[in-house]
């Protein structure tokens, strides 16, 4: 019996998570896979109900589940709350308390969507990379942190970028193991010329690399990397990055792929995982049936692959997504009428339904 926790969250999180769950239910039923999905509030929705972004009950639900499906959190309404009560805190607590230190963010260009990218076609066509982001360390969690009074009417904001050898070694291992199954290349990103914590990062990654002699390791400073990503995205395969650099580079990579609405993610600790689109709650389009559910649906595919060893079912979802894109179905974020052939502008629900129809077609 597969036990899933569902945290749809806020804004478009609710709409896209619904479509991802519909796709999963369809496949589970079709293949007589027994499952149980239990849902709870997180983020702003939880704050409105319980005055906190995540409750102990919701955390326990996540801990007891085999995997967590997450939509998105946040919205204008909660932006001025203290940082501890903000919707984002739910996400950070889940990542930290479940020990989800590996964050996989694949960014792949679909040739049919090439017009959706603001970059030139010949630059982006064929791009296929995975950003492997360290997720439970670095500046997001380092101590000390806070806003402190200096006594002279001044205040000081503090965050600390820390990494231990253990934290670096385990994420580096993951990157090399994944690289062995791909193009046997790892590019590690740091700012070792300025920041000691990432100088250590570079050193420990190099040490770890010695155990993977067939994988080629290279290093790049994060500023240069952000430039090279736009200049020659095809040259990247695996980017291994500390927490905050991975956050920033993955948003950048999404524009190479055309839309942030296309990029899924898996946050892992062994088989235990949380699966969410990399995009946020997009309050500006929430509730309008405009959001692209593909990132959430591809995240569900990642869940089947990484938490349940159901790689062939995952591929069926991925093929169905490719299928509907080929047929010209587009949510507004990936719509352009410049494309080859006909494109049809549709909403969130219709995109979910089209993907299920495509799965039915392929049997
Ligand atoms: C992401 C998001 C989160 C992050 C926010 C919502 C806390 O930007 O998953 O990329 O910064 O990690
Ligand atoms: Mg981000």
mmCIF file of C-alpha atoms and ligand atoms in Angstrom:
data_model
loop_
_atom_site.group_PDB
_atom_site.id
_atom_site.type_symbol
_atom_site.label_atom_id
_atom_site.label_comp_id
_atom_site.label_asym_id
_atom_site.label_seq_id
_atom_site.Cartn_x
_atom_site.Cartn_y
_atom_site.Cartn_z
ATOM 1 C CA UNK A 1 0.000 0.000 0.000
ATOM 2 C CA UNK A 2 1.393 3.368 -1.080
ATOM 3 C CA UNK A 3 0.850 6.095 1.502
ATOM 4 C CA UNK A 4 0.936 9.632 0.179
ATOM 5 C CA UNK A 5 0.646 12.941 1.972
ATOM 6 C CA UNK A 6 -0.833 15.750 -0.081
ATOM 7 C CA UNK A 7 -0.067 19.387 0.723
ATOM 8 C CA UNK A 8 -1.537 21.475 -2.066
ATOM 9 C CA UNK A 9 -0.808 24.756 -0.247
ATOM 10 C CA UNK A 10 -1.813 28.127 -1.640
ATOM 11 C CA UNK A 11 -2.652 29.842 -4.914
ATOM 12 C CA UNK A 12 -2.038 27.804 -8.041
ATOM 13 C CA UNK A 13 -0.472 25.107 -5.824
ATOM 14 C CA UNK A 14 -3.981 23.827 -5.253
ATOM 15 C CA UNK A 15 -4.866 23.771 -8.930
ATOM 16 C CA UNK A 16 -1.699 22.059 -10.149
ATOM 17 C CA UNK A 17 -1.517 19.527 -7.300
ATOM 18 C CA UNK A 18 -5.104 18.499 -8.105
ATOM 19 C CA UNK A 19 -4.112 17.651 -11.674
ATOM 20 C CA UNK A 20 -1.001 15.752 -10.525
ATOM 21 C CA UNK A 21 -3.117 13.688 -8.152
ATOM 22 C CA UNK A 22 -5.673 13.002 -10.892
ATOM 23 C CA UNK A 23 -2.926 11.631 -13.113
ATOM 24 C CA UNK A 24 -1.558 9.466 -10.299
ATOM 25 C CA UNK A 25 -4.986 8.117 -9.356
ATOM 26 C CA UNK A 26 -5.655 7.229 -12.967
ATOM 27 C CA UNK A 27 -2.406 5.264 -13.257
ATOM 28 C CA UNK A 28 -2.747 3.593 -9.857
ATOM 29 C CA UNK A 29 -6.283 2.427 -10.649
ATOM 30 C CA UNK A 30 -5.308 1.268 -14.110
ATOM 31 C CA UNK A 31 -2.482 -0.849 -12.679
ATOM 32 C CA UNK A 32 -4.353 -2.039 -9.573
ATOM 33 C CA UNK A 33 -1.871 -0.304 -7.281
ATOM 34 C CA UNK A 34 -3.321 0.264 -3.826
ATOM 35 C CA UNK A 35 -2.846 3.715 -2.414
ATOM 36 C CA UNK A 36 -4.008 6.063 0.258
ATOM 37 C CA UNK A 37 -3.807 9.850 -0.017
ATOM 38 C CA UNK A 38 -4.195 11.984 3.057
ATOM 39 C CA UNK A 39 -4.359 15.735 2.767
ATOM 40 C CA UNK A 40 -3.618 18.646 5.086
ATOM 41 C CA UNK A 41 -3.196 22.410 4.993
ATOM 42 C CA UNK A 42 0.214 24.049 4.741
ATOM 43 C CA UNK A 43 1.446 27.581 4.106
ATOM 44 C CA UNK A 44 -0.933 30.512 4.166
ATOM 45 C CA UNK A 45 -3.919 28.169 4.219
ATOM 46 C CA UNK A 46 -2.610 26.605 7.435
ATOM 47 C CA UNK A 47 -1.841 30.031 8.888
ATOM 48 C CA UNK A 48 -5.411 31.189 8.273
ATOM 49 C CA UNK A 49 -6.789 28.129 10.037
ATOM 50 C CA UNK A 50 -4.227 27.438 12.800
ATOM 51 C CA UNK A 51 -2.077 30.618 12.988
ATOM 52 C CA UNK A 52 1.010 28.670 11.940
ATOM 53 C CA UNK A 53 2.345 27.683 8.479
ATOM 54 C CA UNK A 54 2.553 24.009 9.380
ATOM 55 C CA UNK A 55 1.101 22.073 12.311
ATOM 56 C CA UNK A 56 2.576 19.139 14.213
ATOM 57 C CA UNK A 57 -0.219 17.027 12.760
ATOM 58 C CA UNK A 58 0.738 17.912 9.200
ATOM 59 C CA UNK A 59 4.404 17.246 9.933
ATOM 60 C CA UNK A 60 3.537 13.853 11.362
ATOM 61 C CA UNK A 61 1.466 13.070 8.294
ATOM 62 C CA UNK A 62 4.515 13.851 6.147
ATOM 63 C CA UNK A 63 6.795 11.742 8.312
ATOM 64 C CA UNK A 64 4.449 8.760 8.252
ATOM 65 C CA UNK A 65 3.901 8.900 4.490
ATOM 66 C CA UNK A 66 6.070 7.160 1.884
ATOM 67 C CA UNK A 67 6.152 10.349 -0.166
ATOM 68 C CA UNK A 68 4.775 13.875 -0.105
ATOM 69 C CA UNK A 69 3.127 15.722 -2.956
ATOM 70 C CA UNK A 70 3.489 19.457 -2.546
ATOM 71 C CA UNK A 71 1.825 22.237 -4.554
ATOM 72 C CA UNK A 72 3.139 25.697 -3.669
ATOM 73 C CA UNK A 73 2.900 28.136 -0.777
ATOM 74 C CA UNK A 74 2.737 31.897 -0.324
ATOM 75 C CA UNK A 75 0.717 34.891 -1.396
ATOM 76 C CA UNK A 76 0.388 38.675 -0.983
ATOM 77 C CA UNK A 77 -1.845 38.234 2.021
ATOM 78 C CA UNK A 78 0.875 36.720 4.209
ATOM 79 C CA UNK A 79 3.894 38.689 2.977
ATOM 80 C CA UNK A 80 4.190 40.980 6.002
ATOM 81 C CA UNK A 81 4.048 38.235 8.634
ATOM 82 C CA UNK A 82 7.186 37.589 10.698
ATOM 83 C CA UNK A 83 9.506 35.182 8.873
ATOM 84 C CA UNK A 84 8.696 32.314 11.291
ATOM 85 C CA UNK A 85 5.015 32.485 10.397
ATOM 86 C CA UNK A 86 5.318 32.996 6.664
ATOM 87 C CA UNK A 87 4.021 30.277 4.327
ATOM 88 C CA UNK A 88 7.552 29.537 3.034
ATOM 89 C CA UNK A 89 8.472 28.365 6.527
ATOM 90 C CA UNK A 90 6.267 25.290 5.988
ATOM 91 C CA UNK A 91 8.366 24.224 3.046
ATOM 92 C CA UNK A 92 11.655 24.827 4.843
ATOM 93 C CA UNK A 93 10.438 22.912 7.918
ATOM 94 C CA UNK A 94 9.368 19.950 5.815
ATOM 95 C CA UNK A 95 12.701 19.864 3.982
ATOM 96 C CA UNK A 96 14.672 20.123 7.203
ATOM 97 C CA UNK A 97 12.611 17.817 9.420
ATOM 98 C CA UNK A 98 12.387 15.098 6.776
ATOM 99 C CA UNK A 99 16.122 15.449 6.092
ATOM 100 C CA UNK A 100 15.540 16.002 2.370
ATOM 101 C CA UNK A 101 19.058 17.105 1.534
ATOM 102 C CA UNK A 102 19.000 16.202 -2.167
ATOM 103 C CA UNK A 103 17.024 18.389 -4.534
ATOM 104 C CA UNK A 104 16.854 17.295 -8.162
ATOM 105 C CA UNK A 105 15.721 19.890 -10.673
ATOM 106 C CA UNK A 106 15.841 18.631 -14.242
ATOM 107 C CA UNK A 107 15.625 21.299 -16.949
ATOM 108 C CA UNK A 108 14.930 19.944 -20.377
ATOM 109 C CA UNK A 109 13.998 21.784 -23.532
ATOM 110 C CA UNK A 110 11.117 20.358 -25.553
ATOM 111 C CA UNK A 111 11.859 21.183 -29.163
ATOM 112 C CA UNK A 112 8.148 21.959 -29.696
ATOM 113 C CA UNK A 113 8.348 24.686 -27.046
ATOM 114 C CA UNK A 114 11.420 26.329 -28.372
ATOM 115 C CA UNK A 115 9.479 29.499 -29.188
ATOM 116 C CA UNK A 116 8.502 29.834 -25.539
ATOM 117 C CA UNK A 117 12.103 30.507 -24.554
ATOM 118 C CA UNK A 118 13.251 34.106 -24.907
ATOM 119 C CA UNK A 119 16.653 32.777 -26.027
ATOM 120 C CA UNK A 120 17.654 31.961 -29.593
ATOM 121 C CA UNK A 121 16.530 28.554 -30.831
ATOM 122 C CA UNK A 122 19.928 27.210 -31.780
ATOM 123 C CA UNK A 123 21.263 28.107 -28.342
ATOM 124 C CA UNK A 124 18.602 26.293 -26.320
ATOM 125 C CA UNK A 125 17.590 23.390 -28.568
ATOM 126 C CA UNK A 126 18.791 20.092 -27.109
ATOM 127 C CA UNK A 127 19.405 21.392 -23.580
ATOM 128 C CA UNK A 128 19.015 18.641 -20.989
ATOM 129 C CA UNK A 129 20.471 19.182 -17.536
ATOM 130 C CA UNK A 130 19.813 18.400 -13.905
ATOM 131 C CA UNK A 131 20.535 20.878 -11.186
ATOM 132 C CA UNK A 132 21.354 19.007 -8.000
ATOM 133 C CA UNK A 133 20.770 21.448 -5.196
ATOM 134 C CA UNK A 134 21.832 20.856 -1.600
ATOM 135 C CA UNK A 135 18.630 21.491 0.335
ATOM 136 C CA UNK A 136 19.053 21.321 4.101
ATOM 137 C CA UNK A 137 22.231 23.311 4.696
ATOM 138 C CA UNK A 138 24.014 26.458 3.612
ATOM 139 C CA UNK A 139 22.783 29.969 4.169
ATOM 140 C CA UNK A 140 19.140 28.865 4.442
ATOM 141 C CA UNK A 141 19.783 27.153 7.761
ATOM 142 C CA UNK A 142 23.139 28.412 9.100
ATOM 143 C CA UNK A 143 23.413 30.000 12.535
ATOM 144 C CA UNK A 144 23.576 32.741 13.703
ATOM 145 C CA UNK A 145 20.695 34.342 11.878
ATOM 146 C CA UNK A 146 18.298 37.128 12.644
ATOM 147 C CA UNK A 147 17.857 40.871 12.762
ATOM 148 C CA UNK A 148 19.718 42.363 15.703
ATOM 149 C CA UNK A 149 19.577 45.788 17.341
ATOM 150 C CA UNK A 150 22.964 47.437 17.510
ATOM 151 C CA UNK A 151 21.820 49.899 20.162
ATOM 152 C CA UNK A 152 22.626 53.072 18.251
ATOM 153 C CA UNK A 153 19.422 53.058 16.294
ATOM 154 C CA UNK A 154 21.007 50.736 13.751
ATOM 155 C CA UNK A 155 20.018 47.177 13.108
ATOM 156 C CA UNK A 156 21.985 44.351 11.567
ATOM 157 C CA UNK A 157 20.573 41.503 9.458
ATOM 158 C CA UNK A 158 22.571 38.295 9.717
ATOM 159 C CA UNK A 159 22.585 34.991 7.846
ATOM 160 C CA UNK A 160 25.409 32.521 7.865
ATOM 161 C CA UNK A 161 26.669 30.341 5.052
ATOM 162 C CA UNK A 162 27.929 27.141 6.662
ATOM 163 C CA UNK A 163 28.784 23.724 5.241
ATOM 164 C CA UNK A 164 30.275 20.722 6.992
ATOM 165 C CA UNK A 165 32.305 18.040 5.239
ATOM 166 C CA UNK A 166 29.499 15.561 5.933
ATOM 167 C CA UNK A 167 26.873 17.763 4.309
ATOM 168 C CA UNK A 168 29.049 18.304 1.246
ATOM 169 C CA UNK A 169 30.146 14.680 0.895
ATOM 170 C CA UNK A 170 26.649 13.202 0.853
ATOM 171 C CA UNK A 171 25.277 15.581 -1.784
ATOM 172 C CA UNK A 172 28.437 15.195 -3.880
ATOM 173 C CA UNK A 173 28.044 11.403 -3.784
ATOM 174 C CA UNK A 174 24.502 11.734 -5.082
ATOM 175 C CA UNK A 175 25.693 13.938 -7.924
ATOM 176 C CA UNK A 176 28.430 11.483 -8.960
ATOM 177 C CA UNK A 177 26.074 8.506 -8.757
ATOM 178 C CA UNK A 178 23.555 10.230 -11.014
ATOM 179 C CA UNK A 179 26.363 11.333 -13.345
ATOM 180 C CA UNK A 180 27.430 7.705 -13.787
ATOM 181 C CA UNK A 181 24.021 7.043 -15.353
ATOM 182 C CA UNK A 182 24.171 10.099 -17.600
ATOM 183 C CA UNK A 183 26.983 11.851 -19.444
ATOM 184 C CA UNK A 184 29.545 11.199 -16.673
ATOM 185 C CA UNK A 185 30.118 14.878 -16.022
ATOM 186 C CA UNK A 186 29.617 16.918 -12.870
ATOM 187 C CA UNK A 187 30.004 20.657 -12.733
ATOM 188 C CA UNK A 188 30.225 21.905 -9.173
ATOM 189 C CA UNK A 189 29.317 25.515 -8.505
ATOM 190 C CA UNK A 190 30.756 27.645 -5.717
ATOM 191 C CA UNK A 191 32.187 31.038 -4.876
ATOM 192 C CA UNK A 192 35.455 29.616 -3.593
ATOM 193 C CA UNK A 193 37.379 32.742 -4.536
ATOM 194 C CA UNK A 194 35.527 34.721 -1.860
ATOM 195 C CA UNK A 195 33.670 32.431 0.574
ATOM 196 C CA UNK A 196 35.510 29.924 2.772
ATOM 197 C CA UNK A 197 32.466 27.676 3.221
ATOM 198 C CA UNK A 198 32.417 27.126 -0.509
ATOM 199 C CA UNK A 199 36.189 26.807 -0.657
ATOM 200 C CA UNK A 200 35.624 23.789 1.579
ATOM 201 C CA UNK A 201 32.795 22.753 -0.741
ATOM 202 C CA UNK A 202 35.184 22.693 -3.711
ATOM 203 C CA UNK A 203 37.790 20.730 -1.770
ATOM 204 C CA UNK A 204 35.374 18.074 -0.449
ATOM 205 C CA UNK A 205 33.677 17.635 -3.824
ATOM 206 C CA UNK A 206 37.119 17.011 -5.352
ATOM 207 C CA UNK A 207 37.908 14.449 -2.631
ATOM 208 C CA UNK A 208 34.598 12.671 -3.215
ATOM 209 C CA UNK A 209 35.277 12.637 -6.964
ATOM 210 C CA UNK A 210 38.254 10.332 -6.398
ATOM 211 C CA UNK A 211 35.801 7.494 -5.756
ATOM 212 C CA UNK A 212 34.220 8.027 -9.186
ATOM 213 C CA UNK A 213 37.193 7.912 -11.573
ATOM 214 C CA UNK A 214 35.022 7.638 -14.677
ATOM 215 C CA UNK A 215 33.155 10.863 -13.907
ATOM 216 C CA UNK A 216 34.737 14.117 -14.983
ATOM 217 C CA UNK A 217 34.536 16.900 -12.394
ATOM 218 C CA UNK A 218 34.799 20.574 -13.196
ATOM 219 C CA UNK A 219 34.211 23.663 -11.055
ATOM 220 C CA UNK A 220 32.777 27.051 -11.831
ATOM 221 C CA UNK A 221 32.148 30.183 -9.818
ATOM 222 C CA UNK A 222 28.457 30.819 -9.531
ATOM 223 C CA UNK A 223 28.552 34.210 -11.238
ATOM 224 C CA UNK A 224 30.325 32.752 -14.245
ATOM 225 C CA UNK A 225 27.913 29.815 -14.225
ATOM 226 C CA UNK A 226 24.912 32.096 -14.411
ATOM 227 C CA UNK A 227 26.470 33.674 -17.495
ATOM 228 C CA UNK A 228 27.483 30.380 -19.166
ATOM 229 C CA UNK A 229 23.980 28.989 -18.621
ATOM 230 C CA UNK A 230 22.616 31.579 -21.013
ATOM 231 C CA UNK A 231 25.622 31.505 -23.341
ATOM 232 C CA UNK A 232 25.818 27.752 -23.864
ATOM 233 C CA UNK A 233 23.119 25.863 -21.940
ATOM 234 C CA UNK A 234 23.717 22.693 -23.973
ATOM 235 C CA UNK A 235 27.175 22.280 -22.472
ATOM 236 C CA UNK A 236 25.699 21.544 -19.024
ATOM 237 C CA UNK A 237 24.681 18.130 -17.806
ATOM 238 C CA UNK A 238 24.801 17.964 -13.997
ATOM 239 C CA UNK A 239 25.179 21.124 -11.976
ATOM 240 C CA UNK A 240 25.924 20.474 -8.320
ATOM 241 C CA UNK A 241 25.167 23.527 -6.217
ATOM 242 C CA UNK A 242 24.910 24.722 -2.627
ATOM 243 C CA UNK A 243 21.409 25.579 -1.443
ATOM 244 C CA UNK A 244 21.033 29.216 -2.429
ATOM 245 C CA UNK A 245 23.054 29.030 -5.641
ATOM 246 C CA UNK A 246 20.890 26.089 -6.730
ATOM 247 C CA UNK A 247 17.757 28.082 -5.965
ATOM 248 C CA UNK A 248 18.866 30.947 -8.161
ATOM 249 C CA UNK A 249 20.347 28.907 -11.016
ATOM 250 C CA UNK A 250 17.256 26.716 -11.287
ATOM 251 C CA UNK A 251 14.992 29.711 -11.839
ATOM 252 C CA UNK A 252 17.422 30.862 -14.497
ATOM 253 C CA UNK A 253 17.446 27.432 -16.127
ATOM 254 C CA UNK A 254 13.663 27.437 -16.288
ATOM 255 C CA UNK A 255 13.700 30.256 -18.817
ATOM 256 C CA UNK A 256 15.966 28.201 -21.044
ATOM 257 C CA UNK A 257 13.254 25.560 -20.965
ATOM 258 C CA UNK A 258 10.678 28.204 -21.825
ATOM 259 C CA UNK A 259 8.626 28.415 -18.660
ATOM 260 C CA UNK A 260 8.972 27.839 -14.966
ATOM 261 C CA UNK A 261 5.654 26.014 -15.305
ATOM 262 C CA UNK A 262 7.494 23.107 -16.920
ATOM 263 C CA UNK A 263 10.103 22.296 -14.254
ATOM 264 C CA UNK A 264 9.494 19.540 -11.689
ATOM 265 C CA UNK A 265 11.567 18.684 -8.649
ATOM 266 C CA UNK A 266 12.271 15.892 -6.224
ATOM 267 C CA UNK A 267 13.574 16.499 -2.702
ATOM 268 C CA UNK A 268 15.025 13.293 -1.375
ATOM 269 C CA UNK A 269 16.437 11.481 1.578
ATOM 270 C CA UNK A 270 16.914 7.962 0.263
ATOM 271 C CA UNK A 271 13.541 6.756 -0.986
ATOM 272 C CA UNK A 272 11.637 9.234 1.099
ATOM 273 C CA UNK A 273 10.772 12.237 -0.993
ATOM 274 C CA UNK A 274 8.762 15.359 -1.441
ATOM 275 C CA UNK A 275 7.750 16.253 -4.970
ATOM 276 C CA UNK A 276 6.860 19.729 -6.100
ATOM 277 C CA UNK A 277 6.997 22.010 -9.100
ATOM 278 C CA UNK A 278 9.822 24.521 -8.762
ATOM 279 C CA UNK A 279 7.416 27.407 -9.320
ATOM 280 C CA UNK A 280 5.606 29.265 -6.573
ATOM 281 C CA UNK A 281 1.960 29.953 -5.827
ATOM 282 C CA UNK A 282 1.578 32.692 -8.496
ATOM 283 C CA UNK A 283 -1.149 34.639 -6.680
ATOM 284 C CA UNK A 284 -1.636 36.845 -9.754
ATOM 285 C CA UNK A 285 -3.170 33.987 -11.734
ATOM 286 C CA UNK A 286 -4.508 31.837 -8.869
ATOM 287 C CA UNK A 287 -8.010 30.452 -9.202
ATOM 288 C CA UNK A 288 -8.260 31.342 -12.886
ATOM 289 C CA UNK A 289 -7.534 27.958 -14.432
ATOM 290 C CA UNK A 290 -4.472 29.453 -16.137
ATOM 291 C CA UNK A 291 -1.597 27.695 -14.372
ATOM 292 C CA UNK A 292 0.478 25.089 -16.159
ATOM 293 C CA UNK A 293 0.114 21.774 -14.283
ATOM 294 C CA UNK A 294 2.941 20.075 -16.219
ATOM 295 C CA UNK A 295 5.643 20.802 -13.617
ATOM 296 C CA UNK A 296 3.446 19.250 -10.916
ATOM 297 C CA UNK A 297 2.558 16.275 -13.110
ATOM 298 C CA UNK A 298 6.220 15.676 -13.991
ATOM 299 C CA UNK A 299 6.999 15.894 -10.259
ATOM 300 C CA UNK A 300 4.511 13.071 -9.713
ATOM 301 C CA UNK A 301 6.418 11.091 -12.334
ATOM 302 C CA UNK A 302 9.632 11.722 -10.405
ATOM 303 C CA UNK A 303 7.890 10.397 -7.296
ATOM 304 C CA UNK A 304 7.045 7.139 -9.038
ATOM 305 C CA UNK A 305 10.651 6.791 -10.170
ATOM 306 C CA UNK A 306 12.521 7.791 -7.017
ATOM 307 C CA UNK A 307 10.251 6.732 -4.157
ATOM 308 C CA UNK A 308 8.584 3.657 -5.625
ATOM 309 C CA UNK A 309 10.954 2.308 -8.305
ATOM 310 C CA UNK A 310 8.182 2.616 -10.870
ATOM 311 C CA UNK A 311 10.378 4.003 -13.626
ATOM 312 C CA UNK A 312 8.226 2.657 -16.435
ATOM 313 C CA UNK A 313 5.084 4.345 -15.090
ATOM 314 C CA UNK A 314 7.101 7.545 -14.688
ATOM 315 C CA UNK A 315 8.113 7.297 -18.328
ATOM 316 C CA UNK A 316 4.519 6.866 -19.370
ATOM 317 C CA UNK A 317 3.655 10.157 -17.726
ATOM 318 C CA UNK A 318 6.667 11.851 -19.318
ATOM 319 C CA UNK A 319 5.732 10.464 -22.727
ATOM 320 C CA UNK A 320 2.132 11.588 -22.287
ATOM 321 C CA UNK A 321 3.363 15.115 -21.509
ATOM 322 C CA UNK A 322 5.507 15.062 -24.643
ATOM 323 C CA UNK A 323 2.497 13.715 -26.539
ATOM 324 C CA UNK A 324 0.151 16.562 -25.572
ATOM 325 C CA UNK A 325 2.823 19.127 -26.290
ATOM 326 C CA UNK A 326 3.303 17.609 -29.747
ATOM 327 C CA UNK A 327 -0.437 17.813 -30.276
ATOM 328 C CA UNK A 328 -0.210 21.543 -29.660
ATOM 329 C CA UNK A 329 -1.915 21.882 -26.287
ATOM 330 C CA UNK A 330 -0.603 24.939 -24.457
ATOM 331 C CA UNK A 331 -1.340 26.714 -21.211
ATOM 332 C CA UNK A 332 -0.806 30.500 -21.442
ATOM 333 C CA UNK A 333 2.795 30.396 -20.138
ATOM 334 C CA UNK A 334 3.954 28.247 -23.054
ATOM 335 C CA UNK A 335 1.580 29.525 -25.701
ATOM 336 C CA UNK A 336 2.788 31.190 -28.810
ATOM 337 C CA UNK A 337 1.122 31.241 -32.192
ATOM 338 C CA UNK A 338 4.454 31.488 -33.966
ATOM 339 C CA UNK A 339 5.030 27.760 -33.580
ATOM 340 C CA UNK A 340 4.962 25.128 -36.221
ATOM 341 C CA UNK A 341 1.466 23.865 -36.870
ATOM 342 C CA UNK A 342 -1.497 24.582 -34.680
ATOM 343 C CA UNK A 343 -1.396 25.371 -31.018
ATOM 344 C CA UNK A 344 -4.447 25.282 -28.780
ATOM 345 C CA UNK A 345 -4.659 27.537 -25.756
ATOM 346 C CA UNK A 346 -6.145 25.624 -22.816
ATOM 347 C CA UNK A 347 -6.441 25.874 -19.033
ATOM 348 C CA UNK A 348 -5.065 23.940 -16.082
ATOM 349 C CA UNK A 349 -7.910 21.420 -15.918
ATOM 350 C CA UNK A 350 -7.933 20.827 -19.653
ATOM 351 C CA UNK A 351 -4.178 20.224 -19.643
ATOM 352 C CA UNK A 352 -4.564 17.656 -16.847
ATOM 353 C CA UNK A 353 -7.399 15.982 -18.756
ATOM 354 C CA UNK A 354 -5.410 16.010 -22.010
ATOM 355 C CA UNK A 355 -2.514 14.229 -20.317
ATOM 356 C CA UNK A 356 -4.861 11.573 -18.903
ATOM 357 C CA UNK A 357 -6.468 11.170 -22.339
ATOM 358 C CA UNK A 358 -3.006 10.672 -23.812
ATOM 359 C CA UNK A 359 -2.220 8.033 -21.155
ATOM 360 C CA UNK A 360 -5.465 6.234 -22.050
ATOM 361 C CA UNK A 361 -4.593 6.309 -25.691
ATOM 362 C CA UNK A 362 -1.256 4.641 -25.106
ATOM 363 C CA UNK A 363 -2.851 2.002 -22.848
HETATM 364 C C1 LIG B 1 12.205 27.048 -4.262
HETATM 365 C C2 LIG B 1 11.593 28.260 -3.615
HETATM 366 C C3 LIG B 1 11.788 28.158 -2.111
HETATM 367 C C4 LIG B 1 13.276 28.222 -1.855
HETATM 368 C C5 LIG B 1 11.036 29.214 -1.291
HETATM 369 C C6 LIG B 1 9.563 29.227 -1.592
HETATM 370 C C7 LIG B 1 11.283 29.047 0.176
HETATM 371 O O1 LIG B 1 12.111 29.414 -4.158
HETATM 372 O O2 LIG B 1 11.833 25.913 -3.887
HETATM 373 O O3 LIG B 1 13.029 27.222 -5.157
HETATM 374 O O4 LIG B 1 13.849 29.313 -1.758
HETATM 375 O O5 LIG B 1 13.881 27.156 -1.734
HETATM 376 MG MG1 LIG B 2 13.335 29.106 -5.877
#
